Coordinates of C-alpha atoms and ligand atoms in Angstrom, one line a residue:
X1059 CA -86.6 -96.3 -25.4
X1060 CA -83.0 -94.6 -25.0
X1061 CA -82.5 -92.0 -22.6
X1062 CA -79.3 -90.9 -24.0
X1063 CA -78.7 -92.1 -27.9
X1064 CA -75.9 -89.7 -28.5
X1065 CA -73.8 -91.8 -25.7
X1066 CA -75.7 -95.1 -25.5
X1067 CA -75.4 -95.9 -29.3
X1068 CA -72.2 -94.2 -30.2
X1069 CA -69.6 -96.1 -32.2
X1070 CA -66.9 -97.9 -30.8
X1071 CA -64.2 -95.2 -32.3
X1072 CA -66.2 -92.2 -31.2
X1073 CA -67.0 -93.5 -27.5
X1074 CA -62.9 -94.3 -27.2
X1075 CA -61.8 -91.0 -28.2
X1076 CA -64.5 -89.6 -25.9
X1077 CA -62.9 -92.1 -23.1
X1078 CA -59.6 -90.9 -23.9
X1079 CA -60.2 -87.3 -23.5
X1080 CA -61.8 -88.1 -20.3
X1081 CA -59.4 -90.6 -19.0
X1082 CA -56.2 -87.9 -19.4
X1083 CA -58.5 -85.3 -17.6
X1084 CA -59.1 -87.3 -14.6
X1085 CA -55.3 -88.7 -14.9
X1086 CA -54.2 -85.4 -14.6
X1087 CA -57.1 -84.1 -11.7
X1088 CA -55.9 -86.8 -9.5
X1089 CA -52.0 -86.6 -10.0
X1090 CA -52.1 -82.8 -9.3
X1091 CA -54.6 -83.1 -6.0
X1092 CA -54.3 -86.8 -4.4
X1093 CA -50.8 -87.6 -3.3
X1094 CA -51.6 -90.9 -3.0
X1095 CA -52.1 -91.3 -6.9
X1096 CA -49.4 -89.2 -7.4
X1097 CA -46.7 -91.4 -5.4
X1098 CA -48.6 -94.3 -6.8
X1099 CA -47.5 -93.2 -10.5
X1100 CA -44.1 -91.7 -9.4
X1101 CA -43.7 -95.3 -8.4
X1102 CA -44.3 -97.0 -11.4
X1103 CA -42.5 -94.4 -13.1
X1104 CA -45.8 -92.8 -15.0
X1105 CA -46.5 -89.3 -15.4
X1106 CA -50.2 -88.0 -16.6
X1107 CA -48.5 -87.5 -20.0
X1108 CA -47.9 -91.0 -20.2
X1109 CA -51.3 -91.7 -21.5
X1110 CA -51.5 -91.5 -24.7
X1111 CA -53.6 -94.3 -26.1
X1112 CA -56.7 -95.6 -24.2
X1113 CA -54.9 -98.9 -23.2
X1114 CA -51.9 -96.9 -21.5
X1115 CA -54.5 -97.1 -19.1
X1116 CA -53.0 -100.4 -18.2
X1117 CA -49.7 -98.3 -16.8
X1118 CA -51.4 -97.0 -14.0
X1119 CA -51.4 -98.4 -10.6
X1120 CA -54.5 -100.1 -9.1
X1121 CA -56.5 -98.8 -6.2
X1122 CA -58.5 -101.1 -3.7
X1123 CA -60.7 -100.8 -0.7
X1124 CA -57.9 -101.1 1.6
X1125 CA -56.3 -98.0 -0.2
X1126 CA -59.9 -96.7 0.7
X1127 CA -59.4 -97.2 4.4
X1128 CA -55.8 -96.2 4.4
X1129 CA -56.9 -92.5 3.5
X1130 CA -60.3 -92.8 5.1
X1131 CA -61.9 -90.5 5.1
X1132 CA -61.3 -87.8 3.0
X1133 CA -57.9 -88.2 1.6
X1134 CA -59.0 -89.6 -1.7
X1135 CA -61.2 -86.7 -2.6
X1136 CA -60.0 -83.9 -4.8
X1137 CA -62.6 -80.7 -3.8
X1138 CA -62.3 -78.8 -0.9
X1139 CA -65.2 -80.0 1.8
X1140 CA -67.5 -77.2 1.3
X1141 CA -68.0 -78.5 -2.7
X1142 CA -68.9 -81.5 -1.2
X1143 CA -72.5 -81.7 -1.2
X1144 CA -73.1 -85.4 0.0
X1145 CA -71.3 -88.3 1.6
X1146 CA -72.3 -92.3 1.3
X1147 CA -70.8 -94.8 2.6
X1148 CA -70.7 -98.7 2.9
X1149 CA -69.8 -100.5 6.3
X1150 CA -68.1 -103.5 5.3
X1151 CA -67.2 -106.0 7.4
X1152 CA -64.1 -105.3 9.3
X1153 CA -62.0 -102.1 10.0
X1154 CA -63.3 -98.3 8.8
X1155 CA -66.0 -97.7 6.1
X1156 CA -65.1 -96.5 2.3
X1157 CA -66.6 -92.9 2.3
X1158 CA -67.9 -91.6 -1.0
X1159 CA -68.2 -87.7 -1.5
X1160 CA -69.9 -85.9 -4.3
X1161 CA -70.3 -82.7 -6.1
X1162 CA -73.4 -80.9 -7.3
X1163 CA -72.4 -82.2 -10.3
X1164 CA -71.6 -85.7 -9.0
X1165 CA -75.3 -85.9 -7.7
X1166 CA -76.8 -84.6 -11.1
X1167 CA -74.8 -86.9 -13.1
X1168 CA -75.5 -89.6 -10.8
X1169 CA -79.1 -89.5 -10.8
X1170 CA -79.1 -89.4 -14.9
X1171 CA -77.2 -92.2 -14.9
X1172 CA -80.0 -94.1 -12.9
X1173 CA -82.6 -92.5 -15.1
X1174 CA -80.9 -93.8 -18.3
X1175 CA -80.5 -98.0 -16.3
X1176 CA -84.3 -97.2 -15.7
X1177 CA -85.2 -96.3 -19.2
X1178 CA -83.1 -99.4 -20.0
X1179 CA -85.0 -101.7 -17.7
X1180 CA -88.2 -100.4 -20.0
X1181 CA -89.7 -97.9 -17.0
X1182 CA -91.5 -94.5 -18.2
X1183 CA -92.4 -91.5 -16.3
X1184 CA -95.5 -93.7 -16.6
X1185 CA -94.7 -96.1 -13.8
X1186 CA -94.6 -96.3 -10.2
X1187 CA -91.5 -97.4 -8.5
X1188 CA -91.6 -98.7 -4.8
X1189 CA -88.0 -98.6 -3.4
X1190 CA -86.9 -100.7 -0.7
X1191 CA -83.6 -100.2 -1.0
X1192 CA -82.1 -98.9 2.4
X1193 CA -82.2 -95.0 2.7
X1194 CA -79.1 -93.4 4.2
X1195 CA -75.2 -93.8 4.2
X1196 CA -76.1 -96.9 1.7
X1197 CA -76.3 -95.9 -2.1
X1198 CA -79.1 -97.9 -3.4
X1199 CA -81.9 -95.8 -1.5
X1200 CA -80.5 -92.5 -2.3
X1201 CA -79.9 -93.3 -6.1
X1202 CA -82.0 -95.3 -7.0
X1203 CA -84.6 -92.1 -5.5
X1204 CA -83.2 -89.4 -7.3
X1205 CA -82.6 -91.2 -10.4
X1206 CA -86.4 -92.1 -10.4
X1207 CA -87.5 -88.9 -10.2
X1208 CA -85.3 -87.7 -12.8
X1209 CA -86.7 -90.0 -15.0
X1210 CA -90.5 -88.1 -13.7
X1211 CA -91.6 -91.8 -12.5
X1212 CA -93.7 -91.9 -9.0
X1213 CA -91.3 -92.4 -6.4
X1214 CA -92.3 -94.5 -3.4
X1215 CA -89.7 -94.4 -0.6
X1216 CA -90.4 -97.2 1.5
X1217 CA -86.9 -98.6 2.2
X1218 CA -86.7 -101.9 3.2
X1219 CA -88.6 -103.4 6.0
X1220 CA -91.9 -103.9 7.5
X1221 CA -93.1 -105.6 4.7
X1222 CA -96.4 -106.1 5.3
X1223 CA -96.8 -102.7 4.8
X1224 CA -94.3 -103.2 1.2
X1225 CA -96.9 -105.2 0.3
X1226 CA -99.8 -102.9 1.4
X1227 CA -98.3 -100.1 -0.9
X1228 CA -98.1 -102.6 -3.7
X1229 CA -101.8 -103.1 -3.6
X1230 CA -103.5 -99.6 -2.6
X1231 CA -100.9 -97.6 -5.2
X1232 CA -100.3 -99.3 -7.6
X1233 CA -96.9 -100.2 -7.8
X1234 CA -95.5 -101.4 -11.2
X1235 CA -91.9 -101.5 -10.3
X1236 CA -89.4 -102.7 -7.2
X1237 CA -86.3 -102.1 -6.6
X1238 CA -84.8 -104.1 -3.6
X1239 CA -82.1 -107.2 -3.1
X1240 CA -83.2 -109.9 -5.1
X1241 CA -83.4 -111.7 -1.9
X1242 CA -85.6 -109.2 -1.0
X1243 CA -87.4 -109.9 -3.7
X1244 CA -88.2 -113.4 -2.4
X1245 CA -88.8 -112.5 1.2
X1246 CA -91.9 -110.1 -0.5
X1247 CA -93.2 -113.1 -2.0
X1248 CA -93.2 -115.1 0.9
X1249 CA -95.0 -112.8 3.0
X1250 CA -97.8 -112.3 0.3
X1251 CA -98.4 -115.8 0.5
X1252 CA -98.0 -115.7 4.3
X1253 CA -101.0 -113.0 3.9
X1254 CA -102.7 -114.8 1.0
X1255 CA -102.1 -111.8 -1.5
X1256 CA -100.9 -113.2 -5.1
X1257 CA -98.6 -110.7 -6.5
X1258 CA -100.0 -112.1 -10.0
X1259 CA -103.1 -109.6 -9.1
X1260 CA -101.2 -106.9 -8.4
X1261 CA -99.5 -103.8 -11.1
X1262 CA -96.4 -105.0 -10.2
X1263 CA -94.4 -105.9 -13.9
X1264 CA -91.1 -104.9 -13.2
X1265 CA -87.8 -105.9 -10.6
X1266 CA -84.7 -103.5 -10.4
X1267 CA -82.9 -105.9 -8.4
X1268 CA -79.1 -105.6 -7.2
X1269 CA -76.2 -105.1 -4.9
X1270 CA -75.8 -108.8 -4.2
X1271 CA -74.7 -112.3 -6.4
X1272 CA -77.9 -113.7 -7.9
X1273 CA -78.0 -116.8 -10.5
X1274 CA -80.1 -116.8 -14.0
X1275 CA -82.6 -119.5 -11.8
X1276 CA -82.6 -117.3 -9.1
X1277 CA -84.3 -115.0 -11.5
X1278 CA -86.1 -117.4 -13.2
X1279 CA -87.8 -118.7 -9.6
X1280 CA -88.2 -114.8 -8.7
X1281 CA -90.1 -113.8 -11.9
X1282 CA -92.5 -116.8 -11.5
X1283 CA -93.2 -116.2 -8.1
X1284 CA -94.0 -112.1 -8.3
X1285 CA -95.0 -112.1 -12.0
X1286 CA -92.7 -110.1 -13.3
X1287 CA -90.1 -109.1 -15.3
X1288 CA -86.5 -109.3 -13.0
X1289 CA -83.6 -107.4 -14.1
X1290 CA -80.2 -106.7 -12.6
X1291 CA -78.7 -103.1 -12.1
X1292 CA -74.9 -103.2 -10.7
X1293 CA -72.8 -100.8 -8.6
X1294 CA -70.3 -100.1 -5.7
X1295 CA -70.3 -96.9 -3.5
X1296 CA -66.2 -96.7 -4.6
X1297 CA -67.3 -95.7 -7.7
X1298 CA -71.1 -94.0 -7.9
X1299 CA -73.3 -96.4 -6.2
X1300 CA -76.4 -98.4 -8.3
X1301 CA -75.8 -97.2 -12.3
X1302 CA -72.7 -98.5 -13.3
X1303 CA -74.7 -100.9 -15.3
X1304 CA -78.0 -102.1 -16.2
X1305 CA -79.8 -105.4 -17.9
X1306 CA -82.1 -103.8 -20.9
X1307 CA -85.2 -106.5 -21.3
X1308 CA -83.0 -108.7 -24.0
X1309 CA -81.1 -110.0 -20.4
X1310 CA -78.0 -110.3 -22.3
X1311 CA -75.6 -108.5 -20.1
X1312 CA -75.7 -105.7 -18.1
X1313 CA -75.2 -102.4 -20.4
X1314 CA -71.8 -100.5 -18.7
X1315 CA -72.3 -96.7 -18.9
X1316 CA -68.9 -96.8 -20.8
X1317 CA -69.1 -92.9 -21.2
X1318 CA -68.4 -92.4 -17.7
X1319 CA -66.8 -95.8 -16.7
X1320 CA -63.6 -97.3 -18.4
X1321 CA -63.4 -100.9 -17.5
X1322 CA -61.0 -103.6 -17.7
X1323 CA -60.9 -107.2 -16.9
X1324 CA -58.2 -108.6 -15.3
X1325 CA -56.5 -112.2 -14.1
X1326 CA -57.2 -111.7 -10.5
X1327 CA -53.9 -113.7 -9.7
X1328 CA -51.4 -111.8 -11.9
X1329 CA -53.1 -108.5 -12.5
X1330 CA -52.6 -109.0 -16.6
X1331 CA -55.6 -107.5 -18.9
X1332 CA -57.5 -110.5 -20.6
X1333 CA -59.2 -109.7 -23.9
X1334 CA -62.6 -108.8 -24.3
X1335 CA -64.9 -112.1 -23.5
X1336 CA -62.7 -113.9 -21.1
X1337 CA -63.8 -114.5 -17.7
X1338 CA -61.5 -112.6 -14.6
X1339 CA -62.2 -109.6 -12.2
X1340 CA -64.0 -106.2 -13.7
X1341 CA -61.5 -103.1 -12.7
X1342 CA -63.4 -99.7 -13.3
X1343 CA -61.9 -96.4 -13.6
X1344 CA -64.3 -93.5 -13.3
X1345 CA -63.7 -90.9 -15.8
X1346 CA -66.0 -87.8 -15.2
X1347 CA -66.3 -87.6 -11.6
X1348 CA -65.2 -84.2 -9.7
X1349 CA -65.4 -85.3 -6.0
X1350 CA -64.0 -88.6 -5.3
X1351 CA -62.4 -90.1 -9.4
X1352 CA -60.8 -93.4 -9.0
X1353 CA -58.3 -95.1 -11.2
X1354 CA -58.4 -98.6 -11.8
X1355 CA -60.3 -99.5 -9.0
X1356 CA -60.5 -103.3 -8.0
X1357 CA -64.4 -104.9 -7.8
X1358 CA -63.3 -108.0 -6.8
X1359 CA -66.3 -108.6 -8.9
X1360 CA -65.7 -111.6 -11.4
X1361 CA -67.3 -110.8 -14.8
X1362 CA -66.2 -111.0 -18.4
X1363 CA -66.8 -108.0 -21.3
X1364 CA -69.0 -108.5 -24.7
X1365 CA -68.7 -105.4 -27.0
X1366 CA -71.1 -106.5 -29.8
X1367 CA -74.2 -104.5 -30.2
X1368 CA -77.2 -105.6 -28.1
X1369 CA -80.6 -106.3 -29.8
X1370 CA -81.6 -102.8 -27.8
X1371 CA -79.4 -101.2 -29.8
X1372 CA -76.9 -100.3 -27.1
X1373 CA -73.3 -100.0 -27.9
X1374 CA -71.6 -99.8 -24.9
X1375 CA -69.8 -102.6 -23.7
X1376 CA -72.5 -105.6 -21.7
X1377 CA -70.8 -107.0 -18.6
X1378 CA -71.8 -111.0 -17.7
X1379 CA -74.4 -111.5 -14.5
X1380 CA -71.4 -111.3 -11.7
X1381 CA -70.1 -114.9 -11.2
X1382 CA -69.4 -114.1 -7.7
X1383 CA -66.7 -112.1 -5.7
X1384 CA -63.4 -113.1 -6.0
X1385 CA -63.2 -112.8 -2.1
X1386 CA -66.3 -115.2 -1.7
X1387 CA -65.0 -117.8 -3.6
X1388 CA -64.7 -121.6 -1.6
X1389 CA -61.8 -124.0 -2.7
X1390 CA -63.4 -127.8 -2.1
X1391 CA -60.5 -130.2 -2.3
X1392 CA -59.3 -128.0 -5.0
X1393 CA -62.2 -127.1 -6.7
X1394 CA -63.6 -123.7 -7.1
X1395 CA -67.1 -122.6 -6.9
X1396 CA -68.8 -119.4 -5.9
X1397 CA -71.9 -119.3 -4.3
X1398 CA -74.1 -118.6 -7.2
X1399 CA -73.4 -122.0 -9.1
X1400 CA -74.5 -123.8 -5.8
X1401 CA -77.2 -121.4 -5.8
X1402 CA -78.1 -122.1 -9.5
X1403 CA -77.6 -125.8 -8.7
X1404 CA -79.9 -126.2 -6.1
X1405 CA -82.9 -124.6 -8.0
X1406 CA -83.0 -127.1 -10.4
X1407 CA -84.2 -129.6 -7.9
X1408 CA -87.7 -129.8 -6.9
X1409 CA -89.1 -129.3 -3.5
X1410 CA -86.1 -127.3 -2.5
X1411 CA -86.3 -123.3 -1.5
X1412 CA -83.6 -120.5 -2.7
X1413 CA -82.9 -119.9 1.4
X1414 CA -79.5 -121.6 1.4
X1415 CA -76.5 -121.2 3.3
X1416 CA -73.0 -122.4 2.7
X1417 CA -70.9 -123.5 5.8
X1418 CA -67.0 -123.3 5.9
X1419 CA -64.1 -123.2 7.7
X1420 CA -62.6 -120.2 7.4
X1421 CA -59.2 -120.5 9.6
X1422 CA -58.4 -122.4 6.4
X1423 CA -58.9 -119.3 4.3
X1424 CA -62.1 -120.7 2.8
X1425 CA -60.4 -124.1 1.7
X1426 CA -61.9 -126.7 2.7
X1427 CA -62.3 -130.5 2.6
X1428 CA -65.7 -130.3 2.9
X1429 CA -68.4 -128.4 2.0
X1430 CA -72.0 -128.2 3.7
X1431 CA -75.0 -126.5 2.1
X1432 CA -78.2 -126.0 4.4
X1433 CA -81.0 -125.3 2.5
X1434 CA -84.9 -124.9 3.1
X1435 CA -87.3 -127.1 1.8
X1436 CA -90.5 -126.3 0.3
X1437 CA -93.4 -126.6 2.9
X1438 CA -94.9 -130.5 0.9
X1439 CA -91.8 -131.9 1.1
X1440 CA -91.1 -131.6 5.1
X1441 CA -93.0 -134.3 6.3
X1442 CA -92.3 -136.9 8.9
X1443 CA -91.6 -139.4 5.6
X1444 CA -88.2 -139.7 6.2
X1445 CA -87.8 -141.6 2.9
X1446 CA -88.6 -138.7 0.9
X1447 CA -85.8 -136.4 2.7
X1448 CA -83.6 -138.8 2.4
X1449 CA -83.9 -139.2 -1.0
X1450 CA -84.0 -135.4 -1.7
X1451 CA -81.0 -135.2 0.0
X1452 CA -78.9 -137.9 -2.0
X1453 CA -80.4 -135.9 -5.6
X1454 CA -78.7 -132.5 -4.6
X1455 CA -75.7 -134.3 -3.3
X1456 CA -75.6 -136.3 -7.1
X1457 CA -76.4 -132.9 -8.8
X1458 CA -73.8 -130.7 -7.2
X1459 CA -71.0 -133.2 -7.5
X1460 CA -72.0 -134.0 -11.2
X1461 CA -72.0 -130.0 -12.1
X1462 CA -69.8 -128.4 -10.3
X1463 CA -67.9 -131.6 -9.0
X1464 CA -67.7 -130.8 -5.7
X1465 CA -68.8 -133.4 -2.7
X1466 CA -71.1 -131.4 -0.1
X1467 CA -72.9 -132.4 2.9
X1468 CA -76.6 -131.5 2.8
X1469 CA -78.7 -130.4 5.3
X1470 CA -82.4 -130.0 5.0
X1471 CA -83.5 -127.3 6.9
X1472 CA -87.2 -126.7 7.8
X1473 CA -89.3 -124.3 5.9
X1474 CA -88.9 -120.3 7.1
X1475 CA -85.8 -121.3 9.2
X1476 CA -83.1 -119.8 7.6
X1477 CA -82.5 -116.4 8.7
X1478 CA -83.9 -113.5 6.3
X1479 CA -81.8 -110.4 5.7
X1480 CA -83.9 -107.2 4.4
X1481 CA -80.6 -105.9 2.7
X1482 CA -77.7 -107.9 1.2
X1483 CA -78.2 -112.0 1.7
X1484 CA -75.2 -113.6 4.0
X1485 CA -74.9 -116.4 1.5
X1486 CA -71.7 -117.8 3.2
X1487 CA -70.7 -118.5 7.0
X1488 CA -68.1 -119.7 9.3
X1489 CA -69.1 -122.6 11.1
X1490 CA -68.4 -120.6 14.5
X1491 CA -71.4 -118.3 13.6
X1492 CA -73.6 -121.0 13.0
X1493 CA -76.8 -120.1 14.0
X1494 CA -78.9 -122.2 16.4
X1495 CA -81.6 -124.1 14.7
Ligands
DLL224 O1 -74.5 -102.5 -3.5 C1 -74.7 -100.5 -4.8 C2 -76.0 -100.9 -5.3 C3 -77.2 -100.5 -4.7 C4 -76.1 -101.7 -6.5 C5 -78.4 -100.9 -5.2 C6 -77.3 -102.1 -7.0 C7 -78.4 -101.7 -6.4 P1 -71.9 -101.7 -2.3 O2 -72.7 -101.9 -1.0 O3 -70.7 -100.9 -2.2 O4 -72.8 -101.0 -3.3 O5 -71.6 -103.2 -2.8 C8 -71.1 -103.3 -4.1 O6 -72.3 -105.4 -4.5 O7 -69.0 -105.0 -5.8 C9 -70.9 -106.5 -6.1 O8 -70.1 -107.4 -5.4 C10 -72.3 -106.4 -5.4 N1 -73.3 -106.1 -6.5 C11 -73.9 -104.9 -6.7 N2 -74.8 -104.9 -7.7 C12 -74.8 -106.2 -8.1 C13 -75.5 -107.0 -9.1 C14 -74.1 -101.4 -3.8 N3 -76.4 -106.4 -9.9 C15 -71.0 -104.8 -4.4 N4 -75.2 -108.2 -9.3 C16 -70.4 -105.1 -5.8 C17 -74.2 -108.8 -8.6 C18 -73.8 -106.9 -7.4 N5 -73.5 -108.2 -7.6

């Protein structure tokens, strides 16, 4: 099923001119409200008549989350407060949150987007959706909520946590789909088995699984081990929230709703644009928003762009899985690797757990002679048989040096012992937060 054919299957020529229209609109919205873009342009010497063609696009200048927190909180909206019927936000790590406003119509378009990424994950009106994404200032509660209902499926608003009680609500509804981290996703299994409930039993069929890094055998290991069918739906609260994109069954890419999001991929280093299918950092510049538009906003997300026609039928452009962030990337004696090719890496080997954790020096701005990787091991192979750790040990050190080339210390780490996060998965750490085992 397609929610919205007259978008989702449009030609290539009739989507651009629709994205042209659309892109000068918003061009001009945010020169005549936001000074910032204005003195942004005036800077590089572009005025909203400037764009004339869709890749004039590349003329403007490029906004980031610092440019976020510079005008936090409001200074990058373009209504007056009392049009404003919502705000989200996400708490990052250091210094001031990114605040994201909306309109009326902001919230309406929002939650069809979602509807149409759920119709493209294969959900109906038929199904029953149990999310445990966070409810509140984060987006994936909030959307992925409104955007079920708009599709008329049976919302469940659990929210993560206390899952015990996830698991209960699985069982006694019903519950065909989940939305939640994908590490989530494993934490759910891990309990059933804890409780000795086999998800197999249950309605469950179907994973709308984001807002964090995961690796093809990450997905593989997840559908095994909940019996179902995994796919990944991508955002960022700069620019809606979850329903920027979507994975239809096909998993070929993650379907871009191009009508409302222009993207680009850039070199991350030299800020050029790289043609369609080569690898670099996915830019995203909104173009029929009313509260908060952005122009060329910068993921940091490192993706690469395929505008063939999916098997779906889908036209718009499919985004790659996301490689990883360009901020999360570690440099081993000149190598570089992001967290989900370790990830992917250590799946392969048997007897090993996907609860990992990276360890690195971070004074050295994530260079580092040496990597470490703890990870779990699966409850039969931690035994007091030292031989057998040892030589588990010396097999992921072989395998990630002969795929990725990088030399890493291993450490095997008892079953369960790894902390669990019920949100977004800490993948990497500085050794000075170590936590005590
Ligand atoms: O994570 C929005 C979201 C909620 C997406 C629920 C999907 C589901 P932020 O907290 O602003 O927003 O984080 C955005 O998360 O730049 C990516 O690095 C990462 N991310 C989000 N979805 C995916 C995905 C929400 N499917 C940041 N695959 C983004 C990989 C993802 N990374």
């Amino acid at each position: 099923m397609i929610r919205h054919p007259h978008f989702e299957t449009m030609s290539r020529s009739e989507l651009e001119k629709l994205q042209l229209e659309r892109l000068k609109k918003t061009v001009a919205y945010v020169y005549e409200r936001v000074p910032f873009y204005r003195s942004g342009m005036q800077k590089l010497g572009v005025n909203p008549e400037d764009i004339r063609t869709l890749s004039d696009v590349a003329r403007l200048p490029f906004t980031s989350k610092l440019d976020f927190r510079d005008n936090y909180p409001f200074g990058l909206a373009c209504v007056p407060q009392d049009e404003i019927v919502r705000v989200h936000s996400s708490s990052g790590t250091t210094g001031k949150p990114v605040i994201a406003p909306y309109t009326q119509k902001d919230v309406e378009v929002w939650a069809e987007l979602v509807a149409r990424s759920l119709v493209c994950a294969g959900m109906t009106r038929e199904d029953i959706l149990q999310n445990a994404y966070g409810y509140g200032l984060f987006t994936g509660g909030l959307g992925l909520h409104y955007g079920a209902e708009r599709l008329g499926a049976t919302v469940v608003p659990a929210s993560t946590g206390n899952t015990k009680r996830q698991l209960m609500l699985i069982q006694d509804l019903g519950t065909t789909a989940i939305s939640c981290t994908p590490s989530y996703a494993l934490i759910l299994h891990e309990t059933a088995q804890e409780m000795g409930i086999d998800l197999h039993q249950s309605k469950l069929r179907l994973g709308i699984l984001g807002a964090e890094p995961w690796s093809e055998n990450m997905r593989i290991d997840i559908e095994d081990k909940l019996g179902i069918t995994a796919l990944s739906i991508y955002g960022l609260t700069e620019i809606v929230g979850p329903g920027v994109s979507m994975e239809c069954p096909h998993k070929t890419g993650l379907h871009i709703w191009e009508d409302n999001f222009l993207v680009e991929i850039i070199d991350p280093a030299t800020g050029q644009v790289l043609p369609y299918g080569e690898q670099g950092e996915l830019i995203i510049t909104t173009i029929d928003k009313e509260a908060q538009p952005v122009l060329r906003f910068r993921t940091k997300d490192i993706t690469s762009l395929n505008i063939e026609t999916c098997e779906c039928g889908r036209t718009m452009a499919r985004m790659a899985r996301i490689a990883g962030r360009s901020d999360d990337m570690i440099r081993v004696r000149g190598v570089s690797v992001f967290p989900s090719q370790i990830e992917s890496v250590l799946l392969t080997v048997e007897g090993v757990e996907a609860q990992y954790m990276i360890v690195v020096d971070r004074q050295n701005a994530f260079a580092s002679d040496e990597l470490e990787v703890w990870v779990e091991v699966s409850e039969d192979i931690f035994s007091d048989e030292m031989t057998q750790m040892v030589a588990l040990q010396g097999k992921l050190q072989r395998e990630l040096d002969s795929v990725l080339g990088i030399k890493a210390r291993i450490k095997l780490v008892e079953p369960r012992k790894l902390a669990r996060t019920e949100g977004k998965a800490k993948r990497v750490v500085d050794r000075s937060e170590l936590p005590q085992l």
